[in-house]
PDB file of C-alpha atoms in Angstrom:
ATOM      1  CA  MET A  18     107.161 128.469  86.809  1.00 34.00           C
ATOM      2  CA  PRO A  19     103.555 129.357  87.809  1.00 47.00           C
ATOM      3  CA  ALA A  20     102.218 128.340  91.207  1.00 56.00           C
ATOM      4  CA  ASP A  21      99.980 125.298  91.444  1.00 71.00           C
ATOM      5  CA  THR A  22      96.289 126.092  91.224  1.00 88.00           C
ATOM      6  CA  ILE A  23      94.374 124.170  93.893  1.00 94.00           C
ATOM      7  CA  THR A  24      90.604 124.270  94.126  1.00 95.00           C
ATOM      8  CA  VAL A  25      88.404 122.529  96.680  1.00 97.00           C
ATOM      9  CA  GLU A  26      84.696 121.752  96.584  1.00 96.00           C
ATOM     10  CA  PRO A  27      82.218 119.548  98.433  1.00 97.00           C
ATOM     11  CA  VAL A  28      82.094 116.085  96.929  1.00 96.00           C
ATOM     12  CA  ARG A  29      78.924 115.037  95.125  1.00 95.00           C
ATOM     13  CA  ASP A  30      77.721 111.924  93.337  1.00 95.00           C
ATOM     14  CA  GLU A  31      78.887 112.956  89.859  1.00 96.00           C
ATOM     15  CA  LEU A  32      82.427 113.333  91.239  1.00 96.00           C
ATOM     16  CA  TRP A  33      82.575 109.720  92.423  1.00 96.00           C
ATOM     17  CA  PRO A  34      85.016 108.601  89.669  1.00 95.00           C
ATOM     18  CA  GLU A  35      87.363 111.433  90.646  1.00 96.00           C
ATOM     19  CA  LEU A  36      87.111 110.483  94.322  1.00 95.00           C
ATOM     20  CA  GLN A  37      87.937 106.885  93.391  1.00 94.00           C
ATOM     21  CA  ALA A  38      91.080 108.193  91.693  1.00 94.00           C
ATOM     22  CA  VAL A  39      92.051 109.988  94.915  1.00 94.00           C
ATOM     23  CA  PHE A  40      91.601 106.870  97.070  1.00 92.00           C
ATOM     24  CA  GLY A  41      93.299 104.643  94.516  1.00 87.00           C
ATOM     25  CA  TYR A  42      93.573 100.878  94.503  1.00 82.00           C
ATOM     26  CA  LYS A  43      96.522 100.264  96.804  1.00 81.00           C
ATOM     27  CA  GLY A  44      97.673 101.593 100.136  1.00 80.00           C
ATOM     28  CA  ASP A  45      95.792 102.608 103.254  1.00 84.00           C
ATOM     29  CA  PRO A  46      93.164 104.920 101.706  1.00 86.00           C
ATOM     30  CA  SER A  47      91.959 102.230  99.293  1.00 84.00           C
ATOM     31  CA  GLY A  48      91.418  99.873 102.213  1.00 85.00           C
ATOM     32  CA  CYS A  49      89.613 102.329 104.473  1.00 91.00           C
ATOM     33  CA  TRP A  50      87.460 104.577 102.286  1.00 92.00           C
ATOM     34  CA  CYS A  51      86.988 106.840 105.326  1.00 92.00           C
ATOM     35  CA  GLN A  52      84.976 104.250 107.218  1.00 92.00           C
ATOM     36  CA  TRP A  53      87.278 103.831 110.236  1.00 92.00           C
ATOM     37  CA  PHE A  54      85.329 106.285 112.413  1.00 93.00           C
ATOM     38  CA  LYS A  55      81.940 105.278 110.961  1.00 93.00           C
ATOM     39  CA  LEU A  56      81.983 101.632 112.050  1.00 91.00           C
ATOM     40  CA  THR A  57      82.741  99.484 115.067  1.00 87.00           C
ATOM     41  CA  GLY A  58      86.037  97.608 114.966  1.00 88.00           C
ATOM     42  CA  THR A  59      84.243  94.360 114.199  1.00 92.00           C
ATOM     43  CA  GLN A  60      82.177  95.911 111.411  1.00 92.00           C
ATOM     44  CA  TYR A  61      85.268  97.504 109.920  1.00 92.00           C
ATOM     45  CA  ARG A  62      87.187  94.204 109.883  1.00 93.00           C
ATOM     46  CA  GLU A  63      84.240  92.284 108.405  1.00 95.00           C
ATOM     47  CA  LEU A  64      83.695  94.602 105.434  1.00 94.00           C
ATOM     48  CA  SER A  65      85.730  94.215 102.263  1.00 93.00           C
ATOM     49  CA  ARG A  66      87.419  97.162 100.540  1.00 92.00           C
ATOM     50  CA  GLU A  67      84.624  97.147  97.991  1.00 93.00           C
ATOM     51  CA  GLN A  68      81.929  97.254 100.691  1.00 95.00           C
ATOM     52  CA  LYS A  69      83.657 100.192 102.393  1.00 94.00           C
ATOM     53  CA  ALA A  70      83.819 101.990  99.044  1.00 93.00           C
ATOM     54  CA  VAL A  71      80.079 101.394  98.540  1.00 95.00           C
ATOM     55  CA  ARG A  72      79.375 102.905 101.977  1.00 94.00           C
ATOM     56  CA  LEU A  73      81.341 106.037 101.100  1.00 95.00           C
ATOM     57  CA  HIS A  74      79.678 106.234  97.686  1.00 95.00           C
ATOM     58  CA  ASP A  75      76.252 106.015  99.323  1.00 96.00           C
ATOM     59  CA  SER A  76      77.105 108.924 101.631  1.00 94.00           C
ATOM     60  CA  VAL A  77      78.550 110.945  98.728  1.00 95.00           C
ATOM     61  CA  ALA A  78      75.238 110.526  96.906  1.00 92.00           C
ATOM     62  CA  ALA A  79      73.328 111.879  99.935  1.00 90.00           C
ATOM     63  CA  GLU A  80      73.142 115.318 101.548  1.00 87.00           C
ATOM     64  CA  PRO A  81      75.117 116.771 103.191  1.00 89.00           C
ATOM     65  CA  ALA A  82      78.363 115.797 101.510  1.00 93.00           C
ATOM     66  CA  PRO A  83      80.714 113.850 103.803  1.00 96.00           C
ATOM     67  CA  GLY A  84      83.756 115.832 102.738  1.00 97.00           C
ATOM     68  CA  VAL A  85      85.596 117.879 100.167  1.00 97.00           C
ATOM     69  CA  ILE A  86      87.716 117.009  97.160  1.00 98.00           C
ATOM     70  CA  ALA A  87      90.758 118.942  95.935  1.00 97.00           C
ATOM     71  CA  TRP A  88      91.918 119.532  92.386  1.00 96.00           C
ATOM     72  CA  LEU A  89      95.414 120.586  91.413  1.00 94.00           C
ATOM     73  CA  ASP A  90      95.597 122.037  87.921  1.00 89.00           C
ATOM     74  CA  GLY A  91      92.420 120.118  87.047  1.00 89.00           C
ATOM     75  CA  GLU A  92      93.559 116.744  88.449  1.00 93.00           C
ATOM     76  CA  PRO A  93      91.690 115.242  91.465  1.00 96.00           C
ATOM     77  CA  VAL A  94      94.396 114.960  94.129  1.00 96.00           C
ATOM     78  CA  GLY A  95      92.954 115.030  97.640  1.00 96.00           C
ATOM     79  CA  TRP A  96      90.117 114.427 100.055  1.00 97.00           C
ATOM     80  CA  ALA A  97      89.199 115.611 103.531  1.00 97.00           C
ATOM     81  CA  ALA A  98      86.349 114.091 105.528  1.00 97.00           C
ATOM     82  CA  VAL A  99      84.245 116.612 107.454  1.00 97.00           C
ATOM     83  CA  GLU A 100      80.876 115.998 109.096  1.00 96.00           C
ATOM     84  CA  PRO A 101      79.225 116.538 112.462  1.00 97.00           C
ATOM     85  CA  PHE A 102      80.868 114.593 115.297  1.00 96.00           C
ATOM     86  CA  SER A 103      77.669 112.529 115.665  1.00 95.00           C
ATOM     87  CA  SER A 104      78.250 111.119 112.157  1.00 94.00           C
ATOM     88  CA  TYR A 105      81.347 109.336 113.477  1.00 94.00           C
ATOM     89  CA  PRO A 106      80.413 106.808 116.191  1.00 93.00           C
ATOM     90  CA  GLY A 107      84.069 105.762 116.412  1.00 93.00           C
ATOM     91  CA  LEU A 108      85.071 109.205 117.673  1.00 93.00           C
ATOM     92  CA  ALA A 109      82.809 108.848 120.712  1.00 92.00           C
ATOM     93  CA  ARG A 110      84.399 105.473 121.549  1.00 91.00           C
ATOM     94  CA  SER A 111      88.019 106.540 121.141  1.00 92.00           C
ATOM     95  CA  PRO A 112      89.952 107.475 124.302  1.00 92.00           C
ATOM     96  CA  ILE A 113      91.568 110.248 122.214  1.00 92.00           C
ATOM     97  CA  THR A 114      88.386 111.896 120.927  1.00 94.00           C
ATOM     98  CA  LYS A 115      85.590 110.946 123.328  1.00 91.00           C
ATOM     99  CA  ARG A 116      83.612 113.902 124.620  1.00 93.00           C
ATOM    100  CA  LEU A 117      84.397 115.411 128.004  1.00 94.00           C
ATOM    101  CA  ALA A 118      81.865 117.251 130.180  1.00 93.00           C
ATOM    102  CA  ASP A 119      82.836 120.723 128.953  1.00 93.00           C
ATOM    103  CA  ASP A 120      83.166 119.799 125.248  1.00 95.00           C
ATOM    104  CA  PRO A 121      80.622 121.021 122.712  1.00 94.00           C
ATOM    105  CA  ALA A 122      78.126 118.222 122.095  1.00 88.00           C
ATOM    106  CA  ASP A 123      78.206 117.972 118.308  1.00 94.00           C
ATOM    107  CA  PRO A 124      80.883 120.077 116.619  1.00 97.00           C
ATOM    108  CA  TRP A 125      81.821 119.393 113.041  1.00 97.00           C
ATOM    109  CA  ALA A 126      84.928 117.225 112.801  1.00 97.00           C
ATOM    110  CA  VAL A 127      87.675 117.046 110.183  1.00 98.00           C
ATOM    111  CA  THR A 128      88.783 113.448 110.609  1.00 96.00           C
ATOM    112  CA  CYS A 129      90.773 112.350 107.593  1.00 94.00           C
ATOM    113  CA  PHE A 130      93.016 113.588 104.805  1.00 95.00           C
ATOM    114  CA  VAL A 131      94.055 111.732 101.683  1.00 93.00           C
ATOM    115  CA  VAL A 132      96.552 113.292  99.274  1.00 93.00           C
ATOM    116  CA  ARG A 133      97.604 111.219  96.303  1.00 91.00           C
ATOM    117  CA  GLU A 134     101.247 110.231  96.001  1.00 88.00           C
ATOM    118  CA  GLY A 135     103.053 112.571  93.686  1.00 87.00           C
ATOM    119  CA  TYR A 136     100.990 115.541  94.848  1.00 89.00           C
ATOM    120  CA  ARG A 137     102.177 115.813  98.442  1.00 88.00           C
ATOM    121  CA  LYS A 138     104.110 118.814  99.800  1.00 88.00           C
ATOM    122  CA  ARG A 139     102.368 121.104  97.325  1.00 90.00           C
ATOM    123  CA  GLY A 140      99.801 122.720  99.621  1.00 92.00           C
ATOM    124  CA  VAL A 141      96.983 120.254  98.974  1.00 94.00           C
ATOM    125  CA  ALA A 142      96.367 119.429 102.665  1.00 95.00           C
ATOM    126  CA  HIS A 143      96.248 123.148 103.529  1.00 96.00           C
ATOM    127  CA  ALA A 144      93.722 123.777 100.762  1.00 96.00           C
ATOM    128  CA  LEU A 145      91.674 120.758 101.866  1.00 97.00           C
ATOM    129  CA  LEU A 146      91.520 121.978 105.463  1.00 97.00           C
ATOM    130  CA  GLU A 147      90.539 125.484 104.385  1.00 97.00           C
ATOM    131  CA  GLY A 148      87.863 124.001 102.107  1.00 97.00           C
ATOM    132  CA  ALA A 149      86.577 121.649 104.808  1.00 97.00           C
ATOM    133  CA  LEU A 150      86.401 124.514 107.307  1.00 98.00           C
ATOM    134  CA  ALA A 151      84.559 126.767 104.839  1.00 97.00           C
ATOM    135  CA  TYR A 152      82.154 123.937 104.009  1.00 97.00           C
ATOM    136  CA  ALA A 153      81.364 123.219 107.683  1.00 97.00           C
ATOM    137  CA  LEU A 154      80.894 126.895 108.518  1.00 97.00           C
ATOM    138  CA  GLY A 155      78.695 127.297 105.440  1.00 96.00           C
ATOM    139  CA  ARG A 156      76.525 124.424 106.695  1.00 95.00           C
ATOM    140  CA  GLY A 157      75.994 126.242 110.003  1.00 95.00           C
ATOM    141  CA  ALA A 158      78.813 124.857 112.158  1.00 96.00           C
ATOM    142  CA  ASP A 159      79.760 127.087 115.094  1.00 96.00           C
ATOM    143  CA  ILE A 160      82.688 124.883 116.095  1.00 97.00           C
ATOM    144  CA  VAL A 161      84.930 122.675 113.966  1.00 98.00           C
ATOM    145  CA  GLU A 162      87.396 120.241 115.517  1.00 97.00           C
ATOM    146  CA  GLY A 163      90.434 118.328 114.337  1.00 97.00           C
ATOM    147  CA  TYR A 164      92.369 115.512 116.017  1.00 96.00           C
ATOM    148  CA  PRO A 165      95.856 115.839 114.529  1.00 96.00           C
ATOM    149  CA  VAL A 166      99.169 114.196 115.224  1.00 92.00           C
ATOM    150  CA  ASP A 167     102.230 116.157 116.293  1.00 91.00           C
ATOM    151  CA  PRO A 168     105.367 115.340 114.300  1.00 87.00           C
ATOM    152  CA  GLU A 169     107.300 117.822 116.448  1.00 87.00           C
ATOM    153  CA  VAL A 170     106.912 115.309 119.290  1.00 86.00           C
ATOM    154  CA  ARG A 171     107.399 112.227 117.096  1.00 80.00           C
ATOM    155  CA  PRO A 172     109.227 113.152 113.871  1.00 79.00           C
ATOM    156  CA  ALA A 173     109.236 109.584 112.529  1.00 79.00           C
ATOM    157  CA  LEU A 174     105.489 109.569 111.814  1.00 77.00           C
ATOM    158  CA  THR A 175     104.800 107.960 108.446  1.00 72.00           C
ATOM    159  CA  SER A 176     102.530 109.564 105.874  1.00 70.00           C
ATOM    160  CA  ALA A 177      99.947 106.879 106.711  1.00 71.00           C
ATOM    161  CA  GLU A 178     100.015 107.954 110.377  1.00 77.00           C
ATOM    162  CA  ARG A 179      99.383 111.571 109.351  1.00 79.00           C
ATOM    163  CA  PHE A 180      95.903 110.931 107.948  1.00 87.00           C
ATOM    164  CA  HIS A 181      94.451 112.946 110.850  1.00 90.00           C
ATOM    165  CA  GLY A 182      96.469 115.984 109.741  1.00 92.00           C
ATOM    166  CA  THR A 183      99.191 117.649 111.794  1.00 93.00           C
ATOM    167  CA  VAL A 184      99.112 120.165 114.628  1.00 95.00           C
ATOM    168  CA  SER A 185     100.945 122.710 112.464  1.00 94.00           C
ATOM    169  CA  LEU A 186      98.448 122.237 109.613  1.00 96.00           C
ATOM    170  CA  PHE A 187      95.459 122.910 111.864  1.00 97.00           C
ATOM    171  CA  GLY A 188      97.276 125.758 113.622  1.00 96.00           C
ATOM    172  CA  SER A 189      97.933 127.458 110.282  1.00 96.00           C
ATOM    173  CA  ALA A 190      94.163 127.467 109.656  1.00 96.00           C
ATOM    174  CA  GLY A 191      93.391 129.182 112.973  1.00 96.00           C
ATOM    175  CA  PHE A 192      92.594 126.108 115.081  1.00 97.00           C
ATOM    176  CA  GLN A 193      93.670 126.231 118.739  1.00 97.00           C
ATOM    177  CA  VAL A 194      94.849 123.315 120.885  1.00 97.00           C
ATOM    178  CA  VAL A 195      92.243 122.702 123.595  1.00 96.00           C
ATOM    179  CA  ARG A 196      93.894 119.620 125.095  1.00 95.00           C
ATOM    180  CA  ARG A 197      96.442 116.901 124.483  1.00 95.00           C
ATOM    181  CA  PRO A 198      94.986 113.458 125.182  1.00 93.00           C
ATOM    182  CA  SER A 199      98.358 111.863 124.396  1.00 91.00           C
ATOM    183  CA  ALA A 200     101.909 113.015 123.768  1.00 89.00           C
ATOM    184  CA  THR A 201     101.510 112.855 119.995  1.00 91.00           C
ATOM    185  CA  ARG A 202      97.835 113.844 119.567  1.00 93.00           C
ATOM    186  CA  ALA A 203      95.911 117.068 120.095  1.00 95.00           C
ATOM    187  CA  ILE A 204      92.296 118.136 120.126  1.00 96.00           C
ATOM    188  CA  MET A 205      92.152 121.382 118.164  1.00 97.00           C
ATOM    189  CA  ARG A 206      89.164 123.644 117.737  1.00 97.00           C
ATOM    190  CA  PHE A 207      88.079 126.487 115.483  1.00 97.00           C
ATOM    191  CA  GLU A 208      85.232 128.631 116.776  1.00 96.00           C
ATOM    192  CA  ALA A 209      83.272 130.670 114.251  1.00 91.00           C
ATOM    193  CA  PRO A 210      83.307 134.410 114.942  1.00 85.00           C
ATOM    194  CA  ARG A 211      80.067 135.521 116.570  1.00 77.00           C
TER     195      ARG A 211
END
């Protein structure tokens, strides 16, 4: 049996129907539309699913793209959000991801992964992270961060709790742990070769 062919590219407006297929109409992704880190808690709770989808669509139609989409054998199957840290006000407020004195001011951040049910455990998240990293570096990023969970510490993490990615996923892409703000979370960083 041939290996799965996974391709990844920056999302753009004409791919909106495919991105809708990735987020789906039930489950956590369809309720969030990658707006959790873009809004205050109150704003997030006040917006409907449809309003969150409109916000993501508006950012997809603009430049730069807010993330990358993955295709497996021609089917849209995954999404990773990646933008400069400053694009995510929620990151600055979070006790996990807030900036410390010696942190880079505005690295690019990979904040979210969505892989459609039925396509998990087939390398999609790895391809998404590689694509997100390549996209950020291609846009001039010197540093790219991730804020993954560590299932080695807490094996019972659900797939919904893994939307940040995992420590092993980021490690396999060359990211290094720079600190652990909690037992189950890490700040991981990739620095572009100089």
